[in-house]
mmCIF file of C-alpha atoms in Angstrom:
data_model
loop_
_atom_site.group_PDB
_atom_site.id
_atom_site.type_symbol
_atom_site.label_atom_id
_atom_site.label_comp_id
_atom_site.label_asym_id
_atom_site.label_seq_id
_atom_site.Cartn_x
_atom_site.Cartn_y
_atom_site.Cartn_z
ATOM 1 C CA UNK A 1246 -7.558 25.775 -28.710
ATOM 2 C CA UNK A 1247 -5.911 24.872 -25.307
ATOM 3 C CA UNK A 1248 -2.811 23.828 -25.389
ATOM 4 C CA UNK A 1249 -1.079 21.134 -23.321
ATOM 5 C CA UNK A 1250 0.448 23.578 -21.065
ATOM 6 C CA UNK A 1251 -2.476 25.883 -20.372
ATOM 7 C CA UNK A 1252 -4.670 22.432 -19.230
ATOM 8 C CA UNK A 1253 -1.757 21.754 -16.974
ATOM 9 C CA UNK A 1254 -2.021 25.100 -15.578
ATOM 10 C CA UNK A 1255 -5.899 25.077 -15.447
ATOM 11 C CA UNK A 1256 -5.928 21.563 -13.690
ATOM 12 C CA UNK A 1257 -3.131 22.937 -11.194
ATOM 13 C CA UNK A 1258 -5.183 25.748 -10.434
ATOM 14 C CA UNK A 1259 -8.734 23.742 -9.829
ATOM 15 C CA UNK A 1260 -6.683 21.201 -7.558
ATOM 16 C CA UNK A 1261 -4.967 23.802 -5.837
ATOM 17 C CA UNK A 1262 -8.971 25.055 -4.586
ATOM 18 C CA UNK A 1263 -9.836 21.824 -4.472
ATOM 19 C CA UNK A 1264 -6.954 21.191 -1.461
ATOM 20 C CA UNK A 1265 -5.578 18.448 -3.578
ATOM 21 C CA UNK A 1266 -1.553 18.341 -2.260
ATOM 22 C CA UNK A 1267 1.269 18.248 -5.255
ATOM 23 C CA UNK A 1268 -1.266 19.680 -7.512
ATOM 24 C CA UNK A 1269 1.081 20.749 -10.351
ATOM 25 C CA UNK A 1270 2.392 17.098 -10.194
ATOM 26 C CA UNK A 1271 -1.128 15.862 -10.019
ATOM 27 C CA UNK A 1272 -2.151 17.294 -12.857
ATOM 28 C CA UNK A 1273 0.786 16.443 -14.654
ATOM 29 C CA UNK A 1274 0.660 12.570 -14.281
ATOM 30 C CA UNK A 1275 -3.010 12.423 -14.182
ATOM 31 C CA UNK A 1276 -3.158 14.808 -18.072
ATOM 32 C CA UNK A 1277 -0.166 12.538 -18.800
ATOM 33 C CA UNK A 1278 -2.009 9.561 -17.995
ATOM 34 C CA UNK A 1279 -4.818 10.654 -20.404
ATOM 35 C CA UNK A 1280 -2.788 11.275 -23.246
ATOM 36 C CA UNK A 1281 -0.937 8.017 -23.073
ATOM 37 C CA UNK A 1282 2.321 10.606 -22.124
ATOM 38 C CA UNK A 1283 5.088 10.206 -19.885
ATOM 39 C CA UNK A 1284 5.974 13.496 -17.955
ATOM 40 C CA UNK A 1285 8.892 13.588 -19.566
ATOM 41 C CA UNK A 1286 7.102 13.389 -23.020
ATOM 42 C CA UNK A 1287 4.303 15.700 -21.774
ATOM 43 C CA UNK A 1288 7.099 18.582 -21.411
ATOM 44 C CA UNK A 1289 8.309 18.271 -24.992
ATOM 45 C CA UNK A 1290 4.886 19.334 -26.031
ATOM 46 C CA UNK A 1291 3.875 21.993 -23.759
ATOM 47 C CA UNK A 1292 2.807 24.179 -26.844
ATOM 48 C CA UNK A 1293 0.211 21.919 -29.125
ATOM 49 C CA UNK A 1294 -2.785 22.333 -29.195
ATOM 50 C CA UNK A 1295 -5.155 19.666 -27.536
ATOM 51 C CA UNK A 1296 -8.177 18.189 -30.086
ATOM 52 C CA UNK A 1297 -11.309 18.397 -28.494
ATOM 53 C CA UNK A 1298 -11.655 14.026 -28.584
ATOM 54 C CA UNK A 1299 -8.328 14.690 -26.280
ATOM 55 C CA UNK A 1300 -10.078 17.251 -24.017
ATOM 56 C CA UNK A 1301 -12.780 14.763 -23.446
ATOM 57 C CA UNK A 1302 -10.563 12.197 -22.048
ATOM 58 C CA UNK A 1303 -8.655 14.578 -19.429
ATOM 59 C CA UNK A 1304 -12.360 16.050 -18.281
ATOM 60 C CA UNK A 1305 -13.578 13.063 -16.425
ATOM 61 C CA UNK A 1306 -10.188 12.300 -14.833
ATOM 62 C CA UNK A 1307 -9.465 15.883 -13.308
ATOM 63 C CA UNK A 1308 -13.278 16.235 -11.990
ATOM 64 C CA UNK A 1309 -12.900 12.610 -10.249
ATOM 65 C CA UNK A 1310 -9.643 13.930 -8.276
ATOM 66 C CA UNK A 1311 -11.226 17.601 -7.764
ATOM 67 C CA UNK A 1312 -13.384 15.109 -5.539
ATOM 68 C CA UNK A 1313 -10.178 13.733 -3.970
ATOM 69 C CA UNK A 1314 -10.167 10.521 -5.570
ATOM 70 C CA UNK A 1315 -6.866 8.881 -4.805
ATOM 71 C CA UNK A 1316 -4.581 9.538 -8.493
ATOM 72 C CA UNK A 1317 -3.400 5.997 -7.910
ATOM 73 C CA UNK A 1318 -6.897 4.373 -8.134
ATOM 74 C CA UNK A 1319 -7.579 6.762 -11.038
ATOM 75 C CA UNK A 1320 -4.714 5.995 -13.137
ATOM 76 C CA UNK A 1321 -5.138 2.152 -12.383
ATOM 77 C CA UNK A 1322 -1.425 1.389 -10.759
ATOM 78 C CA UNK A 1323 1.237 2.550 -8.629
ATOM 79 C CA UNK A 1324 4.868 1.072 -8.007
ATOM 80 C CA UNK A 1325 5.734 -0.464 -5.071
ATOM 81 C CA UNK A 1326 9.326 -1.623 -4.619
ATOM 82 C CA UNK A 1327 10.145 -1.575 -8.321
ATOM 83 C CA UNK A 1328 7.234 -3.732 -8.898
ATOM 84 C CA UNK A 1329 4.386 -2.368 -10.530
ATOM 85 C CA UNK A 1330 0.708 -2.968 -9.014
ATOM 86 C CA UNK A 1331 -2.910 -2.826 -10.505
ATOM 87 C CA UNK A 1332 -4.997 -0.647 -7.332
ATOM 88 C CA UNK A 1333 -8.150 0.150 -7.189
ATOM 89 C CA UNK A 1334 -11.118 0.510 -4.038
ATOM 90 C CA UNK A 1335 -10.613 -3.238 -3.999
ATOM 91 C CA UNK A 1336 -7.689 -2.759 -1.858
ATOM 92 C CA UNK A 1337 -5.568 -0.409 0.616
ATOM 93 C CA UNK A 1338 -3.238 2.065 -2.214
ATOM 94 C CA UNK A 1339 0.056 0.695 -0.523
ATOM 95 C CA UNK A 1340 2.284 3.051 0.812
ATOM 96 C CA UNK A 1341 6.035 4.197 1.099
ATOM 97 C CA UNK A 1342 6.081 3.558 4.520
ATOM 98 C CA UNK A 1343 5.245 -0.498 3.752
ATOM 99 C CA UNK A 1344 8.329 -0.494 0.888
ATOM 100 C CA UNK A 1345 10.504 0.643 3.671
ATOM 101 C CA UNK A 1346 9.192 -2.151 6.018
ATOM 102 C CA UNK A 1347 10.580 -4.426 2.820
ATOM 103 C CA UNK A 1348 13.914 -2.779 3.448
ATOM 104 C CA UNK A 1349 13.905 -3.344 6.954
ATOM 105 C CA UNK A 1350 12.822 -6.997 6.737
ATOM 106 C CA UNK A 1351 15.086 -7.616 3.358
ATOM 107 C CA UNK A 1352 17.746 -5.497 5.361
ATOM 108 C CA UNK A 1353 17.584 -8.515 8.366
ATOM 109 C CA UNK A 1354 16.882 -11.468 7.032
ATOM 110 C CA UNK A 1355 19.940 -12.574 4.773
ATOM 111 C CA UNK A 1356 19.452 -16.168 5.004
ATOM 112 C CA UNK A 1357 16.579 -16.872 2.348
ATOM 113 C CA UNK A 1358 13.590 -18.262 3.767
ATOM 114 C CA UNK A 1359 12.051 -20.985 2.534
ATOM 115 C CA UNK A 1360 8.383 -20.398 3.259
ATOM 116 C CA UNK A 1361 6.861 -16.655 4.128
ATOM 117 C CA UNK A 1362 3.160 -15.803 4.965
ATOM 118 C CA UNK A 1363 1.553 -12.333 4.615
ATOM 119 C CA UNK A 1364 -1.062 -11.709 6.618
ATOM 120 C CA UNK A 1365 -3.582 -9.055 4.921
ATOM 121 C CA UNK A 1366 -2.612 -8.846 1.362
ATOM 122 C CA UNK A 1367 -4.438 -6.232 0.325
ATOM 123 C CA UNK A 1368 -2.963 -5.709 -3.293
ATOM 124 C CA UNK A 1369 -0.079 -8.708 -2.324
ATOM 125 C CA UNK A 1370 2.164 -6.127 -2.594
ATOM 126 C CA UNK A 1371 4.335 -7.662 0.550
ATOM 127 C CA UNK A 1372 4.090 -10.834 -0.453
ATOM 128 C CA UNK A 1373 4.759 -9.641 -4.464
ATOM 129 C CA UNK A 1374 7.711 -7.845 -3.228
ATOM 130 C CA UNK A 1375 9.221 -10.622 -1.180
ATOM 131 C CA UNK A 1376 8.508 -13.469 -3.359
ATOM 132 C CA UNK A 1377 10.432 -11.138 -6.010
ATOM 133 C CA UNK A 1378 13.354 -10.291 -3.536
ATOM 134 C CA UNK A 1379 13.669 -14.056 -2.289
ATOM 135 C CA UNK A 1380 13.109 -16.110 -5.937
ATOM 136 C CA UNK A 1381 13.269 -19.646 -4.272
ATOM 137 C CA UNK A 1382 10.441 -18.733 -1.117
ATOM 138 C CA UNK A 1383 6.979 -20.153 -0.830
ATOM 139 C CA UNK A 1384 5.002 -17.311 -0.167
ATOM 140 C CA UNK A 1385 1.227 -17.709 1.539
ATOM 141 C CA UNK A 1386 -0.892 -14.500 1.027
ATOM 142 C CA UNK A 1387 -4.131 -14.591 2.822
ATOM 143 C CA UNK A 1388 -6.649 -11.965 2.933
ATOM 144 C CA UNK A 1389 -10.575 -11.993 4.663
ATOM 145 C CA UNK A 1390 -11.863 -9.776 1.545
ATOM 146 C CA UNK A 1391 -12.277 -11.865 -1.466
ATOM 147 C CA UNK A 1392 -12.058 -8.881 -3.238
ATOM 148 C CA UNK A 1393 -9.108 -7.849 -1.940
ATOM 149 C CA UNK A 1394 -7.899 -11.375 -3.231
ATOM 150 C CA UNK A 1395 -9.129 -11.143 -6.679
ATOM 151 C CA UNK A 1396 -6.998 -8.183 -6.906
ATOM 152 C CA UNK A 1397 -3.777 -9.670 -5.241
ATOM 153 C CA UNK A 1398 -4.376 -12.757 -7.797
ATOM 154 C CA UNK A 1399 -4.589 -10.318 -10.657
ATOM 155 C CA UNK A 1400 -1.236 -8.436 -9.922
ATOM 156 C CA UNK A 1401 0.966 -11.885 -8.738
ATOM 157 C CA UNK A 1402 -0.534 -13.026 -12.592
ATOM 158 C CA UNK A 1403 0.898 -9.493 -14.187
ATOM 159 C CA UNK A 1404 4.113 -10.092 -12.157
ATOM 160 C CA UNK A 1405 4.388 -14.375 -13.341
ATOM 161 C CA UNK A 1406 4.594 -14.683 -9.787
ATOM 162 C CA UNK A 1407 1.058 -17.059 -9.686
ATOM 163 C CA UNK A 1408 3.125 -20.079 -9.164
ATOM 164 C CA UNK A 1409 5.188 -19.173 -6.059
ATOM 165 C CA UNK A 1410 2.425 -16.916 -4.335
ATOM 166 C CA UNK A 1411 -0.440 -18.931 -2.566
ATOM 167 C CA UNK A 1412 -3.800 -16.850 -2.215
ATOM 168 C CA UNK A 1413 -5.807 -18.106 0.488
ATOM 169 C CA UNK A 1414 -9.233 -16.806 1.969
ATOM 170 C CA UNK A 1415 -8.652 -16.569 5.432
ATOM 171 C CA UNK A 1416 -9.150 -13.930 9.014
ATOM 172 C CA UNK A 1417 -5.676 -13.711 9.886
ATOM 173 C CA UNK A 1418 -4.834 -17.455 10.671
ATOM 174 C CA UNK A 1419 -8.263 -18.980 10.309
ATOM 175 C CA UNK A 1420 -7.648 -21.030 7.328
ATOM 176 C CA UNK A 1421 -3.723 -21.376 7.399
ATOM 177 C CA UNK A 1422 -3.096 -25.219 8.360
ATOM 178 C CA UNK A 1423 -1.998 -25.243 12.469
ATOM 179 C CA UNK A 1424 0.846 -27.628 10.803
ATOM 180 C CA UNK A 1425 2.223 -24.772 8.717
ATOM 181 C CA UNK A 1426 5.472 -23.224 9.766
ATOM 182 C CA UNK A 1427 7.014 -19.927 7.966
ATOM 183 C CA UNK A 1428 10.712 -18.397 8.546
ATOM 184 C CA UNK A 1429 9.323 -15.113 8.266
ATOM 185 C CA UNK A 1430 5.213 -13.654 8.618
ATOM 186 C CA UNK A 1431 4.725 -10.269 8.055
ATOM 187 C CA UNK A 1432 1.264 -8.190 8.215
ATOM 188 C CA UNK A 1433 0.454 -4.827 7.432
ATOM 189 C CA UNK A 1434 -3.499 -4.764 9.427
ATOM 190 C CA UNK A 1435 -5.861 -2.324 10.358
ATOM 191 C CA UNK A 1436 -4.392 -0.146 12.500
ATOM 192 C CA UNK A 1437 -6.020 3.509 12.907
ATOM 193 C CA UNK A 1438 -8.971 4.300 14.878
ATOM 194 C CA UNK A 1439 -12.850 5.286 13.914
ATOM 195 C CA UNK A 1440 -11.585 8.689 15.005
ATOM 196 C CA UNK A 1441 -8.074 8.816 13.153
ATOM 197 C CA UNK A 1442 -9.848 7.869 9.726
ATOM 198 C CA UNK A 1443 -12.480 10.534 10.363
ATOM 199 C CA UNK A 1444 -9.955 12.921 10.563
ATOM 200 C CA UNK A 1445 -7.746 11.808 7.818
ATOM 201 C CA UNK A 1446 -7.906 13.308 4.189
ATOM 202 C CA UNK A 1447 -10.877 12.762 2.089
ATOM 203 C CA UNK A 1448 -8.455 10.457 -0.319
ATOM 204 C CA UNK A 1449 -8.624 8.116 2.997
ATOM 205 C CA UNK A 1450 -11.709 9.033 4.399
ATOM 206 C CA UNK A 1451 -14.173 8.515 1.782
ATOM 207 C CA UNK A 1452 -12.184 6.337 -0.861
ATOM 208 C CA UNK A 1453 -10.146 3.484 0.748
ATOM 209 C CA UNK A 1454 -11.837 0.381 2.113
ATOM 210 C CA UNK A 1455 -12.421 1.539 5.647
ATOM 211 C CA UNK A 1456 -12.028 -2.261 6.744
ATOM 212 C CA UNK A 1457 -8.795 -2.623 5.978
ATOM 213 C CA UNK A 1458 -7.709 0.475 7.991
ATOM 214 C CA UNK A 1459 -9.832 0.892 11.482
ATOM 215 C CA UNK A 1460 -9.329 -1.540 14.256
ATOM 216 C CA UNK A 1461 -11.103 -2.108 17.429
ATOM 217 C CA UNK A 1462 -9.431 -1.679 21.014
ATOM 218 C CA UNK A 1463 -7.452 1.628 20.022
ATOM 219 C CA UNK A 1464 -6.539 0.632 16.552
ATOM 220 C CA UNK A 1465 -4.770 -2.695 18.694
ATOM 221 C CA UNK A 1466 -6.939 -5.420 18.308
ATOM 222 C CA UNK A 1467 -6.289 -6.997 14.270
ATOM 223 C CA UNK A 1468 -2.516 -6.527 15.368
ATOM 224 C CA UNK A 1469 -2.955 -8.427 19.050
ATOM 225 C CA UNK A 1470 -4.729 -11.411 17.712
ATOM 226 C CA UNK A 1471 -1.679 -11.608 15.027
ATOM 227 C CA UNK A 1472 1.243 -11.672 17.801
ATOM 228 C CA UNK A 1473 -0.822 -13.944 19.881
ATOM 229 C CA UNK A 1474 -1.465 -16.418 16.908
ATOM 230 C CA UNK A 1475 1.743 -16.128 14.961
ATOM 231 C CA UNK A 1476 4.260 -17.261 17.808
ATOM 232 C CA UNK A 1477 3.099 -21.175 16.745
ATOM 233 C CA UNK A 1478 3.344 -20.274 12.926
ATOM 234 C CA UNK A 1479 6.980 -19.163 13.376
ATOM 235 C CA UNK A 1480 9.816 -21.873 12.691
ATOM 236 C CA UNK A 1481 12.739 -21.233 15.077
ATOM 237 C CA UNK A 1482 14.564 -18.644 14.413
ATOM 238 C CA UNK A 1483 11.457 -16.796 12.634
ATOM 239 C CA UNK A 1484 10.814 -13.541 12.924
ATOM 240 C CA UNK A 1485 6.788 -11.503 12.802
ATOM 241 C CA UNK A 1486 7.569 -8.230 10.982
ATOM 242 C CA UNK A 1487 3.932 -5.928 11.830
ATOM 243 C CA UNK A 1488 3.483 -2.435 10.830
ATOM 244 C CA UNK A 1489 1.479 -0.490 13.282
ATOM 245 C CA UNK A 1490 0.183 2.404 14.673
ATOM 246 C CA UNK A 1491 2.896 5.208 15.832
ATOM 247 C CA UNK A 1492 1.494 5.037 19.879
ATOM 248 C CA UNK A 1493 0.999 1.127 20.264
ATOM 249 C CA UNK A 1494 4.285 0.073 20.829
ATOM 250 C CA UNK A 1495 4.730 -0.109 24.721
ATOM 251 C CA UNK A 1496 1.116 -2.462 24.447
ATOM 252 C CA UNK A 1497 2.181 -4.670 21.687
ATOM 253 C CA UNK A 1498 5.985 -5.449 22.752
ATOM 254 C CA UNK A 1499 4.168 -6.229 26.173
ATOM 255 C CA UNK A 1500 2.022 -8.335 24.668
ATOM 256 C CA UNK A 1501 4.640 -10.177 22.451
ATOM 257 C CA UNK A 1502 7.198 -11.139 25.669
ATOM 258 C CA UNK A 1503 4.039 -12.278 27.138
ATOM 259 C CA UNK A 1504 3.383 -14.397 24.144
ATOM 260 C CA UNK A 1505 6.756 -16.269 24.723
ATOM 261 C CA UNK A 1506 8.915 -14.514 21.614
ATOM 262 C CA UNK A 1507 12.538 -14.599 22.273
ATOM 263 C CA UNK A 1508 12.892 -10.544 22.036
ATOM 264 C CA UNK A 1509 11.473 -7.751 19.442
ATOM 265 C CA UNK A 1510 12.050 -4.609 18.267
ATOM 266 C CA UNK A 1511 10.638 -1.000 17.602
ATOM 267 C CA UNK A 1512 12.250 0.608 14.685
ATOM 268 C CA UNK A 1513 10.838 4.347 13.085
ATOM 269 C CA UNK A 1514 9.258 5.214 10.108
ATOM 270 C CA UNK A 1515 11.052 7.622 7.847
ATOM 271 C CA UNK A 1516 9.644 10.337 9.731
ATOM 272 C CA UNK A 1517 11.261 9.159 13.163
ATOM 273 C CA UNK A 1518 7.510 7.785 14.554
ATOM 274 C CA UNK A 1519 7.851 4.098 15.925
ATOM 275 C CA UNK A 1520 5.977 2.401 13.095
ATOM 276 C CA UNK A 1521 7.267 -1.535 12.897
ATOM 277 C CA UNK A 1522 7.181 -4.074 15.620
ATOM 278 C CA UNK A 1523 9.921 -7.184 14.896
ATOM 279 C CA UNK A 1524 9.119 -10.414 16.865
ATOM 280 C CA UNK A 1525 11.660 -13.234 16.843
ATOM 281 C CA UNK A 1526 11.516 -16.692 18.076
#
């Protein structure tokens, strides 16, 4: 019989051909998923033997990553900013580099805000994160994919945050009232190009919703209509917090002192790449 070691060291060798990255720690949390295991507890029992009813559970996981399924929408959740999410094709897996922009934006705005809109949802992770990091904020999370909603609606229900977090079906500003004024809006749109996604990793490629990642006009044109439209959403003193593309910067800033915003900002990813775009009013 195998034990739990040797399918470890199987599955890191068939992910390892397969071109998955991390394989060993791949294999690890996805066997560890299976089992109901933490890594932690997986170690302790390297050496027993795996029942067959066990093997049969493990199979179908390891052959849907061998195909470069995303491990995040095979286990079911990830963890964004200490908050646990539900992910699947629904929805965009969120990534480290959007926790950060919830640094940088937590990092800036001290004064709580009273009402905060998210443009995009996705999974709400934004707008789960900040209603979580600012308890007395109204937070508005629209999406255009009522799937996408569905899923954001499922995870602010996990989280007891269905009472403070809005979901409304709407293309960027479509639907939000032209009344409506928020301290802070914050988006995280379609940013790549066709050609970017079709050169990306077949995690991106061929599982992720491609509408949520490729934009028109050079990856610019989900992000323009946002700076042009948000400048009358912002109260004074508001600020647009956009992730974006690492080469759109010079275009967008251009476009937001056009707009009539007060000044912005470029700030870098963790890699050093200009990634966010601040707008204040």
């Amino acid at each position: 019989m195998l034990t739990v070691l040797e399918i470890i060291k199987r599955t890191t060798e068939f992910f390892d051909k397969r071109g998955v990255e991390s394989a060993r720690l791949n294999a690890e949390l996805l066997i560890g998923h299976a089992l109901a295991l933490k890594r932690m507890q997986l170690y302790l029992q390297f050496e027993r033997p795996l029942a067959e009813a066990e093997l049969e559970k493990i199979r179908p996981l390891v052959k849907r990553r061998g195909n470069r399924e995303p491990l995040q929408y095979i286990i079911g959740d990830t963890e964004f900013c200490g908050l646990k999410l539900k992910v699947d094709r629904r929805a965009l897996i969120p990534r480290p580099e959007t926790e950060y922009l919830v640094e940088l934006i937590t990092g800036r705005v001290t004064a709580p805000p009273e009402r905060i809109l998210d443009l995009g949802t996705g999974t709400g992770a934004l707008a789960l994160a900040l209603a979580t990091h600012y308890p007395a904020a109204l937070v508005t999370a629209v999406d255009a994919s009522a799937d996408a909603l569905a899923l954001a609606g499922e995870n602010a229900a996990a989280l007891n945050l269905a009472g403070r977090v809005a979901l409304v079906a709407s293309d960027w500003f479509s639907a939000v009232p032209p009344t409506d004024r928020f301290a802070l809006i914050v988006a995280n749109p379609p940013y790549l190009t066709a050609a970017e996604v079709a050169e990306a990793a077949p995690e991106v490629r061929e599982h992720e919703p491609h509408a949520a990642l490729v934009a028109a006009a050079d990856g610019c044109a989900d992000l323009e209509v946002i700076i042009r439209q948000a400048r009358t959403y912002l109260a004074p003193g508001g600020m647009l917090a956009c992730e974006t593309g690492i080469a759109q910067h010079a275009r967008l800033r251009a476009l937001a002192e056009t707009a009539g915003y007060a000044r912005t900002e470029s700030l870098p990813d963790l890699t050093g790449r200009d990634r966010f775009l601040l707008a204040f009013v």
